[in-house]
PDB file of C-alpha atoms in Angstrom:
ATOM      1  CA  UNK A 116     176.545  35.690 -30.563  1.00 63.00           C
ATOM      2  CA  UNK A 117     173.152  35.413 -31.820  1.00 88.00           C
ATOM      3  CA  UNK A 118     170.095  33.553 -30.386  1.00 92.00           C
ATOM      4  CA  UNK A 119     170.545  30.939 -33.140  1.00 91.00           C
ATOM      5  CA  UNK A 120     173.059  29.472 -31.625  1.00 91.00           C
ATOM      6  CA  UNK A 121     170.406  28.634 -28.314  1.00 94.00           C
ATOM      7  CA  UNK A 122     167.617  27.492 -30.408  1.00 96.00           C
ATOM      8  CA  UNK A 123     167.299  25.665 -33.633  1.00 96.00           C
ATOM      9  CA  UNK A 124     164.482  24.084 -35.541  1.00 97.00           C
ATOM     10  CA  UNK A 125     163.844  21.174 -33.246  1.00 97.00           C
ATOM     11  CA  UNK A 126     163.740  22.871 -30.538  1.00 97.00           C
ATOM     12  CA  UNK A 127     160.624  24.840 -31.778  1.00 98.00           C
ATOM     13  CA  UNK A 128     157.050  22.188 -31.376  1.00 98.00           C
ATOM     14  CA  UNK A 129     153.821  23.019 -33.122  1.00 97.00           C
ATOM     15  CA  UNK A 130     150.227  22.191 -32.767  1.00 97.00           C
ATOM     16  CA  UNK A 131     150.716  20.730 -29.163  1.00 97.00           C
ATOM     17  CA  UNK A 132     147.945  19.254 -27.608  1.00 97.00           C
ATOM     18  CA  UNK A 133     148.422  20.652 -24.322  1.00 96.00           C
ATOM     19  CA  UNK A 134     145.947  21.094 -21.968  1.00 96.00           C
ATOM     20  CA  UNK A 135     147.795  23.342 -19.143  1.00 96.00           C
ATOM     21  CA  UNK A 136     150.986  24.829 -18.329  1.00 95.00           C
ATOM     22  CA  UNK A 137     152.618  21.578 -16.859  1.00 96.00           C
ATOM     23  CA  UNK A 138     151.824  19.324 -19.516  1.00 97.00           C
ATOM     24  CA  UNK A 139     153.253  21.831 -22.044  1.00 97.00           C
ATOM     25  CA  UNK A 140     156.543  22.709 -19.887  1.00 97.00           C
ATOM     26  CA  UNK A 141     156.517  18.924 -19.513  1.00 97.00           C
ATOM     27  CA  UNK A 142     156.545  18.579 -23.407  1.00 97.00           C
ATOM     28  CA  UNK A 143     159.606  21.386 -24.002  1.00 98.00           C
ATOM     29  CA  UNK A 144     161.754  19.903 -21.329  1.00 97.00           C
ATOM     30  CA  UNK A 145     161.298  16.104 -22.907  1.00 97.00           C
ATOM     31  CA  UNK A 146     162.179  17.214 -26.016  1.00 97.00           C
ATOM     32  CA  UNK A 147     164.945  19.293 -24.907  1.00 98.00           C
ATOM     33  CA  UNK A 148     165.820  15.813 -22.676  1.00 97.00           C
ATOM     34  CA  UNK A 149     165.925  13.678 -25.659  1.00 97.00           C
ATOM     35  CA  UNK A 150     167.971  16.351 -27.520  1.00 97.00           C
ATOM     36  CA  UNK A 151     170.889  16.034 -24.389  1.00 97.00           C
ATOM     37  CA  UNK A 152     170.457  19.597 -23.667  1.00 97.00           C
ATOM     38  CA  UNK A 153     169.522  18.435 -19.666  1.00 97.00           C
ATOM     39  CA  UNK A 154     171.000  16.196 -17.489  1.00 97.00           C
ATOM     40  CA  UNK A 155     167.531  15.864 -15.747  1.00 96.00           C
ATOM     41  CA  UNK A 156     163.962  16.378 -17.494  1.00 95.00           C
ATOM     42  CA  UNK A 157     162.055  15.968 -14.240  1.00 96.00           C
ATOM     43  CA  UNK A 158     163.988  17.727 -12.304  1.00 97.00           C
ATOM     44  CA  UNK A 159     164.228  20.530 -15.081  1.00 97.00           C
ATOM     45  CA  UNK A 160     160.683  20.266 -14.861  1.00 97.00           C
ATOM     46  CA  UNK A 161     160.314  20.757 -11.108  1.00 96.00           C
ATOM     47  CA  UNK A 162     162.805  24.034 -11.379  1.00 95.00           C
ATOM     48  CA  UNK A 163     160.566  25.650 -14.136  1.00 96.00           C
ATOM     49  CA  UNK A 164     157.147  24.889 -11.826  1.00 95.00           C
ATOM     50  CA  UNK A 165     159.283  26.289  -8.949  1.00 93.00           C
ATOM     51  CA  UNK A 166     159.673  29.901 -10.483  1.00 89.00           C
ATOM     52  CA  UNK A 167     156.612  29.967 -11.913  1.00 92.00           C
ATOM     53  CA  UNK A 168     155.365  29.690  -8.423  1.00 91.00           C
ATOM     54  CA  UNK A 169     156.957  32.486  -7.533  1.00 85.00           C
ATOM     55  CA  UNK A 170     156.045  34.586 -10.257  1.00 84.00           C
ATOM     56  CA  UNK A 171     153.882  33.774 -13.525  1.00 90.00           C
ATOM     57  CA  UNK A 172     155.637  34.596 -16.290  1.00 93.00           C
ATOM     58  CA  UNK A 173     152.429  34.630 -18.406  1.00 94.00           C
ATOM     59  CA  UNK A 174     153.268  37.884 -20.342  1.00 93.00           C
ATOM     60  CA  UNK A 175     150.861  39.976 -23.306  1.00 90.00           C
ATOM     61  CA  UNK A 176     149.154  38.697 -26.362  1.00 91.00           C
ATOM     62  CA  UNK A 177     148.778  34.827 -25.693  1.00 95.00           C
ATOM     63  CA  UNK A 178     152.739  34.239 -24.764  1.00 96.00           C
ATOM     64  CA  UNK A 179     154.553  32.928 -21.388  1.00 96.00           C
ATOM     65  CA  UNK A 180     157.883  32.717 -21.026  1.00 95.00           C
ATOM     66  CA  UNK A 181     158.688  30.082 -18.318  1.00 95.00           C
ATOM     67  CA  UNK A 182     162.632  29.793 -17.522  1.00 93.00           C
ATOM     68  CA  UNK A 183     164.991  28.683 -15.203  1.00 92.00           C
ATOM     69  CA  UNK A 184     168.474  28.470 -14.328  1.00 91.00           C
ATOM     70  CA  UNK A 185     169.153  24.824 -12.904  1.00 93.00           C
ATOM     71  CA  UNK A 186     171.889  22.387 -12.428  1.00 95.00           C
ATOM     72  CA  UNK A 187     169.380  20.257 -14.296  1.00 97.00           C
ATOM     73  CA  UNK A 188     170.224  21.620 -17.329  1.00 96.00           C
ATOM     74  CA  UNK A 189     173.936  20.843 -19.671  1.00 96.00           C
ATOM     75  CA  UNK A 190     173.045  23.245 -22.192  1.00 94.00           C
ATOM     76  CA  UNK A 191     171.503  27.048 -22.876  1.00 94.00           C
ATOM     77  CA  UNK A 192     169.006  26.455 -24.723  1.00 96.00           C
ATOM     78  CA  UNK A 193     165.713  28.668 -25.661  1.00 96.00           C
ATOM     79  CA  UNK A 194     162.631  26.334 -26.720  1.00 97.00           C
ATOM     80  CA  UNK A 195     159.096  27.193 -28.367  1.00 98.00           C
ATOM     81  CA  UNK A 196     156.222  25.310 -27.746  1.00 98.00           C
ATOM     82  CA  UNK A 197     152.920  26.254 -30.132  1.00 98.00           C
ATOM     83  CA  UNK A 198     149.178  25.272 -28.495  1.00 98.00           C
ATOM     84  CA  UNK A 199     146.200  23.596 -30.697  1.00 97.00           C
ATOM     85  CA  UNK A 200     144.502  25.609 -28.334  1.00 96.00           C
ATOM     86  CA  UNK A 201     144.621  28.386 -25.772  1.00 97.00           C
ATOM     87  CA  UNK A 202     145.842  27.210 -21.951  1.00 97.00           C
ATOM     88  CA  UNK A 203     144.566  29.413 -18.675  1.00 96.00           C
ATOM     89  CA  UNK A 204     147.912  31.072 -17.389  1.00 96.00           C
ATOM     90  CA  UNK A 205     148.009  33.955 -14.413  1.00 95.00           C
ATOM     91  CA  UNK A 206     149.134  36.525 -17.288  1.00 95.00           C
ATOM     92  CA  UNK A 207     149.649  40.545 -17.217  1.00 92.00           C
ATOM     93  CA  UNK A 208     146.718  41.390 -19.491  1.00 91.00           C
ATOM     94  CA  UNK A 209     144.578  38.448 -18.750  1.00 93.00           C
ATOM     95  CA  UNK A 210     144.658  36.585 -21.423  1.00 93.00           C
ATOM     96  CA  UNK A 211     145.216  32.514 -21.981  1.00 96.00           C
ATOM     97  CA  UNK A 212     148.121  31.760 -23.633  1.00 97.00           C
ATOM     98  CA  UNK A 213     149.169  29.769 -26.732  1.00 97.00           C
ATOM     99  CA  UNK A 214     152.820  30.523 -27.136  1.00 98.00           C
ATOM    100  CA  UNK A 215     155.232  28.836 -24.727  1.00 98.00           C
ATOM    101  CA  UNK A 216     159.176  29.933 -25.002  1.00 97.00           C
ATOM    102  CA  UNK A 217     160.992  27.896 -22.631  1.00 97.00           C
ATOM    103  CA  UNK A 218     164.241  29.739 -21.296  1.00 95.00           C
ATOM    104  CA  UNK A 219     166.644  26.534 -19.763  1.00 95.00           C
ATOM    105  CA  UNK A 220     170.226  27.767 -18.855  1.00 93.00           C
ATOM    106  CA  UNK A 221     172.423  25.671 -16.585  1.00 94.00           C
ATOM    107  CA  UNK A 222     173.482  27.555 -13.096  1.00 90.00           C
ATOM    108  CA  UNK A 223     176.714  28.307 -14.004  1.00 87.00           C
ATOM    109  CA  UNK A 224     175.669  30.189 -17.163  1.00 81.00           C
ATOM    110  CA  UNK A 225     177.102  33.543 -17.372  1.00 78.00           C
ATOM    111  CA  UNK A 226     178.504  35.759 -19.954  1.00 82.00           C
ATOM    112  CA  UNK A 227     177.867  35.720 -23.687  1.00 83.00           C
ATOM    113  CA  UNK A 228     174.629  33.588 -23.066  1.00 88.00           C
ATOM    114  CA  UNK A 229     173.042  35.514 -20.884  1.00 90.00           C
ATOM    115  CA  UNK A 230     173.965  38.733 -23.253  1.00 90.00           C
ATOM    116  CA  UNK A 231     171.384  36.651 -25.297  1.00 90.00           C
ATOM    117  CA  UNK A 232     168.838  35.835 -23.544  1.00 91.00           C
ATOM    118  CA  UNK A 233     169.022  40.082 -22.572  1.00 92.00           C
ATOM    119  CA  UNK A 234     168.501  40.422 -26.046  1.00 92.00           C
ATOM    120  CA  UNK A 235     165.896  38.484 -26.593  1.00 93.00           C
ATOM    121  CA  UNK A 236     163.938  39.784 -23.599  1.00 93.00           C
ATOM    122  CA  UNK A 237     164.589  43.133 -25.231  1.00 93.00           C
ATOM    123  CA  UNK A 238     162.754  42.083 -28.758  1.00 93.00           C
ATOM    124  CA  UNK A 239     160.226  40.624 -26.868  1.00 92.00           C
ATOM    125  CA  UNK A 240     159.046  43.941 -26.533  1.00 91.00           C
ATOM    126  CA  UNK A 241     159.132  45.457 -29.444  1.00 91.00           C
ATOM    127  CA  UNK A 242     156.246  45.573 -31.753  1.00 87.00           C
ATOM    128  CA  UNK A 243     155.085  42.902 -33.774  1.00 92.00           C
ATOM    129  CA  UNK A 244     156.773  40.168 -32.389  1.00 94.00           C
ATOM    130  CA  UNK A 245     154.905  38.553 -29.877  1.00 92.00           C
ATOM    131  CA  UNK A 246     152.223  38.625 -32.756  1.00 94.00           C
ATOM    132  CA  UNK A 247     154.386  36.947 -35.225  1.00 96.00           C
ATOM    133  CA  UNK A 248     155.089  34.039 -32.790  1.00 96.00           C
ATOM    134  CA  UNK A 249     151.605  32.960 -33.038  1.00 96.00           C
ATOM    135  CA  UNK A 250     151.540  33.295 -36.935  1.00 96.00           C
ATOM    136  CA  UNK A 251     154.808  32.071 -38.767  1.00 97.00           C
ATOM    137  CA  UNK A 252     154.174  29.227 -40.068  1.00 95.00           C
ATOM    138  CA  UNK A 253     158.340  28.497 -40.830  1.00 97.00           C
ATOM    139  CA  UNK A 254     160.241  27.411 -37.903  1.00 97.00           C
ATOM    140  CA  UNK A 255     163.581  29.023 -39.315  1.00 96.00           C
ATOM    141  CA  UNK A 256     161.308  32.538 -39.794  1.00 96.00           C
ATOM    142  CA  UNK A 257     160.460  31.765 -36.003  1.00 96.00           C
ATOM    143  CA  UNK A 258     164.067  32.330 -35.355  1.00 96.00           C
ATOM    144  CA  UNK A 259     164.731  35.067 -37.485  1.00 95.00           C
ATOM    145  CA  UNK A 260     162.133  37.041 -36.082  1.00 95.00           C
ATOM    146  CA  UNK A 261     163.649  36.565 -32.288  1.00 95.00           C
ATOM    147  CA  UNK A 262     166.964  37.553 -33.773  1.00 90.00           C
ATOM    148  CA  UNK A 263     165.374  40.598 -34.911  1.00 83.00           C
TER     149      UNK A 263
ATOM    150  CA  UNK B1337     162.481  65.330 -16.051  1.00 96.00           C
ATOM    151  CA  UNK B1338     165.937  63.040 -15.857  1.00 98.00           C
ATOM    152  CA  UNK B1339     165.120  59.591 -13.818  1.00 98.00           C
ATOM    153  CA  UNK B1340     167.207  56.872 -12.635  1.00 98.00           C
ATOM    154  CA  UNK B1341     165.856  52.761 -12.432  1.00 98.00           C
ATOM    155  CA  UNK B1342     166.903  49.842 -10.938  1.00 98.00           C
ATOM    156  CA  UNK B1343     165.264  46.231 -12.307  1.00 98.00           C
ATOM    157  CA  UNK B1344     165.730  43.112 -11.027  1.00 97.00           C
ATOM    158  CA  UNK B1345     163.585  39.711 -11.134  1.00 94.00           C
ATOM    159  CA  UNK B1346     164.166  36.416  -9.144  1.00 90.00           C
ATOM    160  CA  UNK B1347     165.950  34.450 -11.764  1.00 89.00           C
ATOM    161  CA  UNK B1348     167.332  37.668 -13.698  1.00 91.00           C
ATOM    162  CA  UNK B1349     166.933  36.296 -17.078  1.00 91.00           C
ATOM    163  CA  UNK B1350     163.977  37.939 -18.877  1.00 93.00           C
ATOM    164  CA  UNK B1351     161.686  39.958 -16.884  1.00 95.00           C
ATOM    165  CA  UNK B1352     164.441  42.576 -15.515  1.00 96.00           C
ATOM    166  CA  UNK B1353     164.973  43.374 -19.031  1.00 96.00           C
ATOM    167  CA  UNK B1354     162.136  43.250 -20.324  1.00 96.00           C
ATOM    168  CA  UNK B1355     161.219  45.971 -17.694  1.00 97.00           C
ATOM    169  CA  UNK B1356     164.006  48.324 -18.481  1.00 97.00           C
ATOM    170  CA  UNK B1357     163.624  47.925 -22.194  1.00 96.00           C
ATOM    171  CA  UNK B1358     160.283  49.119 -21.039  1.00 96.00           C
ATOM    172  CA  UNK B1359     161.028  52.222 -18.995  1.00 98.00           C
ATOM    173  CA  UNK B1360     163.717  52.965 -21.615  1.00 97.00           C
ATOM    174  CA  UNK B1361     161.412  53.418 -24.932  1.00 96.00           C
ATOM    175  CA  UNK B1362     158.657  55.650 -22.627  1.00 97.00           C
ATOM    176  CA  UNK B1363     160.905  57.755 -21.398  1.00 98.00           C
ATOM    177  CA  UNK B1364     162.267  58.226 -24.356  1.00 97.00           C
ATOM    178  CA  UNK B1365     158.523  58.986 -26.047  1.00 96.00           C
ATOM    179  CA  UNK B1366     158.106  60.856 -23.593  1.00 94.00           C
ATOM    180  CA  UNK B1367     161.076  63.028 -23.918  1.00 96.00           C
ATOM    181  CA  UNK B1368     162.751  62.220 -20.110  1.00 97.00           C
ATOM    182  CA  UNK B1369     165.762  60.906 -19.552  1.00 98.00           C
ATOM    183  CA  UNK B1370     166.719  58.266 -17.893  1.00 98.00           C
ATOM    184  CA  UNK B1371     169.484  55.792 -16.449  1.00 98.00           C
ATOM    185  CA  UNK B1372     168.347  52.034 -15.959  1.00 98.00           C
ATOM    186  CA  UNK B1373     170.470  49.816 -14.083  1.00 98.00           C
ATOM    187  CA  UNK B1374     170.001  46.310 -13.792  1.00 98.00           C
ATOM    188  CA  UNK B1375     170.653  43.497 -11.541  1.00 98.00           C
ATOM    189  CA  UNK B1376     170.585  39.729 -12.899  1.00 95.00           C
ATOM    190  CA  UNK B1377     172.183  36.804 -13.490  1.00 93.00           C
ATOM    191  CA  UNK B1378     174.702  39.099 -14.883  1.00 93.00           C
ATOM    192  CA  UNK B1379     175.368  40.311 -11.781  1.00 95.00           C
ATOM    193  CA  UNK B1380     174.946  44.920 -11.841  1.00 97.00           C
ATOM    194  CA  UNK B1381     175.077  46.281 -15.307  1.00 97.00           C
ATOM    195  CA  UNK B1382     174.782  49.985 -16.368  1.00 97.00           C
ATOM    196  CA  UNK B1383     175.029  50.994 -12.601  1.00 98.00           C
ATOM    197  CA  UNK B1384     173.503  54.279 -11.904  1.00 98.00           C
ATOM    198  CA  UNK B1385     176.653  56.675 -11.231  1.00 98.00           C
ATOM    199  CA  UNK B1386     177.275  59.496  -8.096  1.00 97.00           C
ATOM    200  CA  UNK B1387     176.470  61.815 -11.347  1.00 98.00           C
ATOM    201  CA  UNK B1388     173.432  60.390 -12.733  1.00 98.00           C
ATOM    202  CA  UNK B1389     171.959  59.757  -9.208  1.00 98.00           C
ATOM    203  CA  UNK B1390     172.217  63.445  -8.234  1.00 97.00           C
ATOM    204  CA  UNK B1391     170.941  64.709 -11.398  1.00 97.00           C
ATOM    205  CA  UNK B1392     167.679  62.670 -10.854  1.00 98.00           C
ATOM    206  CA  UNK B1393     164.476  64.195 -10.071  1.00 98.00           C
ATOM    207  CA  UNK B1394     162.952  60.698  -8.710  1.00 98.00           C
ATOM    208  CA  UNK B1395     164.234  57.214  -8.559  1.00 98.00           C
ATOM    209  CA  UNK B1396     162.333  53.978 -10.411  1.00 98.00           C
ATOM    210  CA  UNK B1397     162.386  50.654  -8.678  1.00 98.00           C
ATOM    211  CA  UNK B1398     161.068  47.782 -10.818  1.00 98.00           C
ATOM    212  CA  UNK B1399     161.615  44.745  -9.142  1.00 98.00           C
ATOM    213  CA  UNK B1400     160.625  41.997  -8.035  1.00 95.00           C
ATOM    214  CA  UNK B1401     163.046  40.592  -5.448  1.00 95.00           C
ATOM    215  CA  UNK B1402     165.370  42.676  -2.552  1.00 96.00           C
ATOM    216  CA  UNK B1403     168.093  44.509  -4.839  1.00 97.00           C
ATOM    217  CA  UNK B1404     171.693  45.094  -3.620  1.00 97.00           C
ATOM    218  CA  UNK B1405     172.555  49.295  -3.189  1.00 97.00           C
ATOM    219  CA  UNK B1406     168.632  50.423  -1.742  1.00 97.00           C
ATOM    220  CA  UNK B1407     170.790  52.986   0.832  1.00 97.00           C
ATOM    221  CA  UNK B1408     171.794  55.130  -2.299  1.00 97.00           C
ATOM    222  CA  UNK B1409     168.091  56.675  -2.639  1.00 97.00           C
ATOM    223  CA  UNK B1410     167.891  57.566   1.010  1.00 96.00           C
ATOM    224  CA  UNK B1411     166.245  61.097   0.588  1.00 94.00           C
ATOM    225  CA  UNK B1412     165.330  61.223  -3.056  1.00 97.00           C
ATOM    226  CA  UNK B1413     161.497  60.141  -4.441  1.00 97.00           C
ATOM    227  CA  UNK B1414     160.903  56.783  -5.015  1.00 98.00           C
ATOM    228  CA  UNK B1415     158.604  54.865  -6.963  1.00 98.00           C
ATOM    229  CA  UNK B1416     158.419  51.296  -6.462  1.00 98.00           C
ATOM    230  CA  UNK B1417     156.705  48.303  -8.279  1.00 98.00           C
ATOM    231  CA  UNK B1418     156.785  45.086  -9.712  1.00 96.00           C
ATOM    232  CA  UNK B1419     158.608  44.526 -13.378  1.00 96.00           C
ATOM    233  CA  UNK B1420     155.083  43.195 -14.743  1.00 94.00           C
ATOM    234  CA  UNK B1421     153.355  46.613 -14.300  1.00 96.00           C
ATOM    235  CA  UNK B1422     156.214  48.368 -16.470  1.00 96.00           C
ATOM    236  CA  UNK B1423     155.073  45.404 -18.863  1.00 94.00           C
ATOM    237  CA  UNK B1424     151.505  46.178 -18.641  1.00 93.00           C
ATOM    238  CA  UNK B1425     151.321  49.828 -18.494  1.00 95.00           C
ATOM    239  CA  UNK B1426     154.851  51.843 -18.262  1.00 96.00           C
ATOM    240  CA  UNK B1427     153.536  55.165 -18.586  1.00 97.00           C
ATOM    241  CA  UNK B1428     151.673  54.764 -15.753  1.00 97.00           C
ATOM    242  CA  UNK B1429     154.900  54.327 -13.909  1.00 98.00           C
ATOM    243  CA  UNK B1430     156.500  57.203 -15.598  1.00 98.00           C
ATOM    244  CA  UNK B1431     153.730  59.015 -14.640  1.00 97.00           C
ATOM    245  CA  UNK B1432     153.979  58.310 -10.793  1.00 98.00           C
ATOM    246  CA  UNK B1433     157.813  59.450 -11.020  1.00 98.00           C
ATOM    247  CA  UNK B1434     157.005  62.371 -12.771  1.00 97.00           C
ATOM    248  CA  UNK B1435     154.477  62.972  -9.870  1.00 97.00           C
ATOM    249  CA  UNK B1436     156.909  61.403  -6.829  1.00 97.00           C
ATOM    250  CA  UNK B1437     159.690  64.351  -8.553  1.00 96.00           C
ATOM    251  CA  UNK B1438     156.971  67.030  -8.168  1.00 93.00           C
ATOM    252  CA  UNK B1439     156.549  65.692  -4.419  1.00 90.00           C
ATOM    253  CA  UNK B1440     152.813  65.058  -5.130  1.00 81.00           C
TER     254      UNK B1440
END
């Protein structure tokens, strides 16, 4: 399985007006909402916040990758949310963030899906991808790049 | 030097393996070995063996929440920290091990 069958075009947003982490988290989990992947945007939305809490997931070069696993959520489902401009965000190097993936799986999510979202944790280290996230203008090359 | 690593994050979705991915591709550049075992919402993959244990000259905890097994590494050097400082700086980390094995 590949991560193209978590994420498709729609599920990537750009140029969002966003001017902090909850309004753009907010944003992802509507969208994902009207798209039937939840069974519960707010609540989706409160789950996020709550791990955040625990531990920013602000991460290197202008991305965070906020996730949860929730019973607020149907479907696994891996969204991208693109600033207008940078957003403050507790991050490991410090630096505000533009680049919002969105990791939603429900609680009883196991197996193949989670083999995926491994994956894609994997490429988010390797070079040049973090920078390409910011850059690509083409949603579909937004997925090709995660897929690596 | 030959290492073994546990990883683990609350949710176990992204950060544990992002951290071992981590620990993986320095050790490897910087010609150790070692075994990296994660716990996540996968439950305990790649769990470090009897063999792989023994072998090790220190032990590498990145986590960020209590993992399951902590008895096992009674008696051997242990490093401990959170997944985001493999993420910012991971041969720092393989540094401290490499200094915990030396028992400085």
């Amino acid at each position: 399985m590949k991560i193209s069958e978590l994420m498709s075009e729609e599920d990537i947003l750009f140029d969002l007006p966003c001017s902090d982490k909850n309004e753009v988290i907010k944003a992802l989990t509507e969208n994902l909402a009207a798209h039937g992947h939840l069974v519960s945007a707010q609540e989706c939305l409160e789950d996020v916040l709550k791990r955040e809490a625990e531990i920013s997931t602000g991460l290197v070069g202008g991305i965070a990758i906020p996730h949860t696993r929730s019973r607020a959520v149907k479907e696994s489902r891996v969204s991208i949310g693109r600033l207008t401009n940078v957003i403050p965000w507790e991050t490991i190097d410090g630096s505000a963030v533009q680049v919002v993936i969105l990791i939603t799986v429900p609680e009883s999510c196991q197996g193949e899906h989670l083999k995926i979202l491994a994956a894609l944790a994997e490429r988010l280290m390797e070079e040049g991808v973090c920078e390409g996230l910011h850059t690509i203008t083409e949603k579909h090359k937004i997925i090709e790049l995660l897929e690596g | 030097m030959k290492f073994v690593a546990v990883c683990a994050c609350p949710a176990g979705l992204m950060h544990t393996f992002m951290a071992a991915k981590g620990l993986k591709k320095e050790a490897k550049k910087g010609g150790d070995e070692i075994a990296v075992e994660t716990q996540s919402a996968s439950g305990i993959e790649n769990e470090i063996t009897p063999e792989e244990l023994a072998a090790a000259d220190a032990v590498i905890l990145a986590i960020d929440t209590a993992i399951s097994g902590m008895e096992r590494f009674n008696g051997k050097p242990v490093v401990q920290v959170g997944t985001s400082t493999v993420l910012r700086n991971a041969k720092s980390v393989l540094d401290q091990a490499r200094k915990a094995a030396k028992g400085e």
